[in-house]
Amino acid sequence: MLSNSQIEELSVKMNIPLEEIIFKDDCPDKFKFNKSYIINLEDEYDEAGNLQSGSHWTCLQINKYPNGKIESMYLDSFGSPPPTEIIDCYKRTTGKSHLPHNTKDIQSLMSNACGWYCMAYLHFINNFSNRTKNLYDDTEHFLEFFDDLNKSVDFKKNEYILKMFFQPKDKKLRKEIEVISNPENIDNDTNNDNRIDFKTIS
């Protein structure tokens, strides 16, 4: 799983307007508009008061346009809704109780690539020259690249597409994209993303 420092480094390389990396129970009083948030679904401390290492990355962006229109999107690569803590902060920020989110599952349960999906998504909605500048349309276009793993078993296709977001800009530096050929070879250590050797955008 990506670390905080790796996410911060990637956000600079990928021109993501990252505001903060937070645990779900450590939300700000209000989210900032037109900024990206990376959210870990674990609480910051366990019941014994020990700092936790994190479990699963998700992301959020709330855009406010000059005409006052607000568009929001919470993305979880497993297609799950946002936790209560995030919805509560969203209410304080926008006055709305419904936070739009994806329902498409694009990440295999056998992978630990949640942070990579978040970074690819935030890069896409904030930087791609062909984006529509409508957050909902741009989110739909991003998700169209990937199969819904509730309906398909082709997780290797999704990982192949995901890795394309992290190829060097210089075509001469690009290497052949590989994904694991046999799921039985996966190390089940959830603290290591040993299946996907991503190359960051240079």
Short mmCIF file of C-alpha atoms in Angstrom, two decimals:
data_model
loop_
_atom_site.label_atom_id
_atom_site.label_comp_id
_atom_site.label_asym_id
_atom_site.label_seq_id
_atom_site.Cartn_x
_atom_site.Cartn_y
_atom_site.Cartn_z
CA MET A 1 0.00 0.00 0.00
CA LEU A 2 1.22 3.50 -0.80
CA SER A 3 2.59 5.46 2.15
CA ASN A 4 1.72 9.08 2.98
CA SER A 5 5.08 10.29 1.66
CA GLN A 6 4.69 8.35 -1.58
CA ILE A 7 1.22 9.86 -2.10
CA GLU A 8 2.60 13.35 -1.47
CA GLU A 9 5.45 12.78 -3.94
CA LEU A 10 3.11 11.41 -6.59
CA SER A 11 0.65 14.28 -6.18
CA VAL A 12 3.38 16.77 -7.11
CA LYS A 13 4.48 14.76 -10.15
CA MET A 14 0.90 14.28 -11.29
CA ASN A 15 -0.28 17.88 -10.67
CA ILE A 16 -2.92 16.81 -8.18
CA PRO A 17 -4.17 19.64 -5.92
CA LEU A 18 -3.71 17.52 -2.80
CA GLU A 19 -4.90 19.31 0.31
CA GLU A 20 -4.55 16.62 2.96
CA ILE A 21 -4.13 12.92 3.67
CA ILE A 22 -6.40 11.91 6.55
CA PHE A 23 -7.82 9.00 8.52
CA LYS A 24 -11.61 8.80 8.35
CA ASP A 25 -11.98 9.88 12.00
CA ASP A 26 -9.62 12.84 11.60
CA CYS A 27 -11.58 15.00 9.16
CA PRO A 28 -11.14 18.77 9.06
CA ASP A 29 -14.00 20.94 10.26
CA LYS A 30 -14.80 21.52 6.59
CA PHE A 31 -13.34 20.30 3.32
CA LYS A 32 -11.83 22.87 0.96
CA PHE A 33 -13.32 23.32 -2.49
CA ASN A 34 -11.36 22.38 -5.61
CA LYS A 35 -8.86 20.39 -3.56
CA SER A 36 -8.16 16.66 -3.40
CA TYR A 37 -8.30 14.55 -0.25
CA ILE A 38 -6.88 11.08 0.27
CA ILE A 39 -8.77 9.28 3.04
CA ASN A 40 -7.80 6.11 4.88
CA LEU A 41 -10.76 4.06 6.07
CA GLU A 42 -9.06 3.07 9.31
CA ASP A 43 -9.27 5.19 12.47
CA GLU A 44 -6.04 6.99 13.32
CA TYR A 45 -5.71 5.19 16.68
CA ASP A 46 -6.87 1.78 17.85
CA GLU A 47 -8.82 1.16 21.06
CA ALA A 48 -5.56 0.97 23.04
CA GLY A 49 -4.45 4.37 21.77
CA ASN A 50 -1.82 3.03 19.37
CA LEU A 51 -1.26 4.77 16.04
CA GLN A 52 -2.51 2.58 13.20
CA SER A 53 -0.78 2.07 9.86
CA GLY A 54 -3.92 2.35 7.71
CA SER A 55 -6.05 -0.10 5.80
CA HIS A 56 -7.54 1.18 2.51
CA TRP A 57 -7.17 4.46 0.61
CA THR A 58 -10.13 6.32 -0.88
CA CYS A 59 -10.39 9.87 -2.21
CA LEU A 60 -12.68 12.88 -2.37
CA GLN A 61 -12.96 16.07 -4.34
CA ILE A 62 -15.57 18.82 -4.05
CA ASN A 63 -15.51 21.33 -6.89
CA LYS A 64 -17.14 24.73 -6.66
CA TYR A 65 -17.49 26.70 -9.88
CA PRO A 66 -17.61 30.49 -10.39
CA ASN A 67 -21.40 30.32 -10.81
CA GLY A 68 -21.69 28.74 -7.33
CA LYS A 69 -22.48 25.24 -8.57
CA ILE A 70 -20.99 22.44 -6.46
CA GLU A 71 -20.08 18.98 -7.72
CA SER A 72 -18.68 16.33 -5.39
CA MET A 73 -17.34 12.81 -5.79
CA TYR A 74 -16.08 10.21 -3.35
CA LEU A 75 -14.21 7.35 -5.00
CA ASP A 76 -13.54 3.95 -3.48
CA SER A 77 -11.93 1.45 -5.85
CA PHE A 78 -14.11 -1.27 -4.28
CA GLY A 79 -17.25 0.73 -5.08
CA SER A 80 -18.30 1.18 -1.43
CA PRO A 81 -20.10 4.26 -0.05
CA PRO A 82 -18.31 6.81 2.15
CA PRO A 83 -18.17 6.28 5.92
CA THR A 84 -20.34 8.33 8.27
CA GLU A 85 -17.43 10.53 9.37
CA ILE A 86 -16.83 11.68 5.80
CA ILE A 87 -20.53 12.31 5.17
CA ASP A 88 -20.76 14.40 8.34
CA CYS A 89 -17.87 16.61 7.22
CA TYR A 90 -19.39 16.85 3.76
CA LYS A 91 -22.65 18.10 5.32
CA ARG A 92 -20.75 20.78 7.23
CA THR A 93 -19.02 21.83 4.00
CA THR A 94 -21.92 21.86 1.55
CA GLY A 95 -25.10 21.63 3.62
CA LYS A 96 -26.02 18.52 1.62
CA SER A 97 -26.54 15.04 3.07
CA HIS A 98 -25.98 12.98 -0.09
CA LEU A 99 -22.35 12.56 -1.15
CA PRO A 100 -22.14 11.10 -4.67
CA HIS A 101 -19.88 8.05 -4.96
CA ASN A 102 -19.02 5.32 -7.42
CA THR A 103 -20.54 1.85 -7.12
CA LYS A 104 -18.33 0.14 -9.69
CA ASP A 105 -15.76 -2.25 -8.19
CA ILE A 106 -12.53 -1.83 -10.16
CA GLN A 107 -10.00 -3.29 -7.71
CA SER A 108 -9.32 -6.96 -7.13
CA LEU A 109 -9.59 -8.10 -3.52
CA MET A 110 -6.23 -9.78 -4.10
CA SER A 111 -4.42 -6.51 -4.80
CA ASN A 112 -3.33 -3.64 -2.63
CA ALA A 113 -3.51 -0.95 -5.32
CA CYS A 114 -6.14 1.32 -3.75
CA GLY A 115 -3.79 4.28 -3.48
CA TRP A 116 -2.77 3.94 -7.12
CA TYR A 117 -6.41 4.00 -8.22
CA CYS A 118 -6.96 7.16 -6.18
CA MET A 119 -3.95 8.90 -7.70
CA ALA A 120 -4.90 7.89 -11.25
CA TYR A 121 -8.45 9.17 -10.72
CA LEU A 122 -7.41 12.48 -9.18
CA HIS A 123 -4.90 13.02 -11.97
CA PHE A 124 -7.56 12.30 -14.57
CA ILE A 125 -10.21 14.66 -13.21
CA ASN A 126 -7.75 17.50 -12.60
CA ASN A 127 -5.36 17.38 -15.55
CA PHE A 128 -6.40 15.53 -18.67
CA SER A 129 -6.81 17.95 -21.55
CA ASN A 130 -9.80 16.03 -22.91
CA ARG A 131 -11.78 16.10 -19.69
CA THR A 132 -15.23 17.70 -19.81
CA LYS A 133 -14.75 19.77 -16.63
CA ASN A 134 -17.97 18.24 -15.35
CA LEU A 135 -16.93 16.12 -12.39
CA TYR A 136 -19.63 13.50 -12.86
CA ASP A 137 -18.96 13.06 -16.57
CA ASP A 138 -15.21 12.93 -15.98
CA THR A 139 -15.67 10.31 -13.26
CA GLU A 140 -17.83 8.23 -15.56
CA HIS A 141 -15.21 8.46 -18.31
CA PHE A 142 -12.47 7.38 -15.90
CA LEU A 143 -14.47 4.38 -14.69
CA GLU A 144 -15.26 3.34 -18.26
CA PHE A 145 -11.61 2.34 -18.68
CA PHE A 146 -12.08 -0.48 -16.17
CA ASP A 147 -14.22 -3.60 -15.94
CA ASP A 148 -16.69 -3.92 -13.07
CA LEU A 149 -15.29 -6.80 -11.06
CA ASN A 150 -18.76 -7.56 -9.74
CA LYS A 151 -19.52 -8.66 -13.30
CA SER A 152 -16.11 -9.61 -14.68
CA VAL A 153 -13.13 -11.62 -13.43
CA ASP A 154 -10.62 -9.85 -15.66
CA PHE A 155 -8.75 -8.03 -12.89
CA LYS A 156 -5.57 -8.23 -14.99
CA LYS A 157 -7.13 -5.92 -17.57
CA ASN A 158 -7.89 -3.36 -14.87
CA GLU A 159 -4.34 -3.52 -13.54
CA TYR A 160 -2.93 -3.15 -17.05
CA ILE A 161 -5.02 -0.02 -17.64
CA LEU A 162 -4.13 1.36 -14.22
CA LYS A 163 -0.40 0.97 -14.84
CA MET A 164 -0.69 3.02 -18.02
CA PHE A 165 -1.36 6.09 -15.85
CA PHE A 166 2.09 5.72 -14.31
CA GLN A 167 4.26 5.29 -17.41
CA PRO A 168 6.99 7.91 -18.01
CA LYS A 169 6.05 10.72 -20.38
CA ASP A 170 9.16 9.94 -22.42
CA LYS A 171 8.19 6.98 -24.60
CA LYS A 172 11.81 5.84 -24.72
CA LEU A 173 11.74 5.21 -20.97
CA ARG A 174 8.57 3.15 -21.00
CA LYS A 175 8.75 -0.57 -20.28
CA GLU A 176 6.39 -3.37 -21.14
CA ILE A 177 3.50 -3.48 -18.69
CA GLU A 178 3.15 -6.74 -16.83
CA VAL A 179 0.56 -8.02 -14.38
CA ILE A 180 0.66 -11.19 -12.36
CA SER A 181 -0.13 -14.30 -14.36
CA ASN A 182 -1.21 -16.57 -11.54
CA PRO A 183 -3.25 -15.31 -8.55
CA GLU A 184 -1.80 -18.12 -6.43
CA ASN A 185 1.57 -16.35 -6.53
CA ILE A 186 0.26 -13.38 -4.58
CA ASP A 187 1.78 -12.74 -1.18
CA ASN A 188 -1.11 -12.14 1.23
CA ASP A 189 0.83 -9.58 3.29
CA THR A 190 -1.53 -6.61 3.09
CA ASN A 191 1.27 -4.15 3.87
CA ASN A 192 3.11 -4.89 0.62
CA ASP A 193 1.94 -4.12 -2.88
CA ASN A 194 4.25 -6.75 -4.32
CA ARG A 195 2.10 -7.46 -7.31
CA ILE A 196 2.22 -4.17 -9.18
CA ASP A 197 5.56 -2.53 -9.90
CA PHE A 198 4.35 0.92 -10.90
CA LYS A 199 6.52 3.45 -12.67
CA THR A 200 5.66 7.02 -11.71
CA ILE A 201 5.19 9.79 -14.21
CA SER A 202 8.45 11.66 -14.72
#
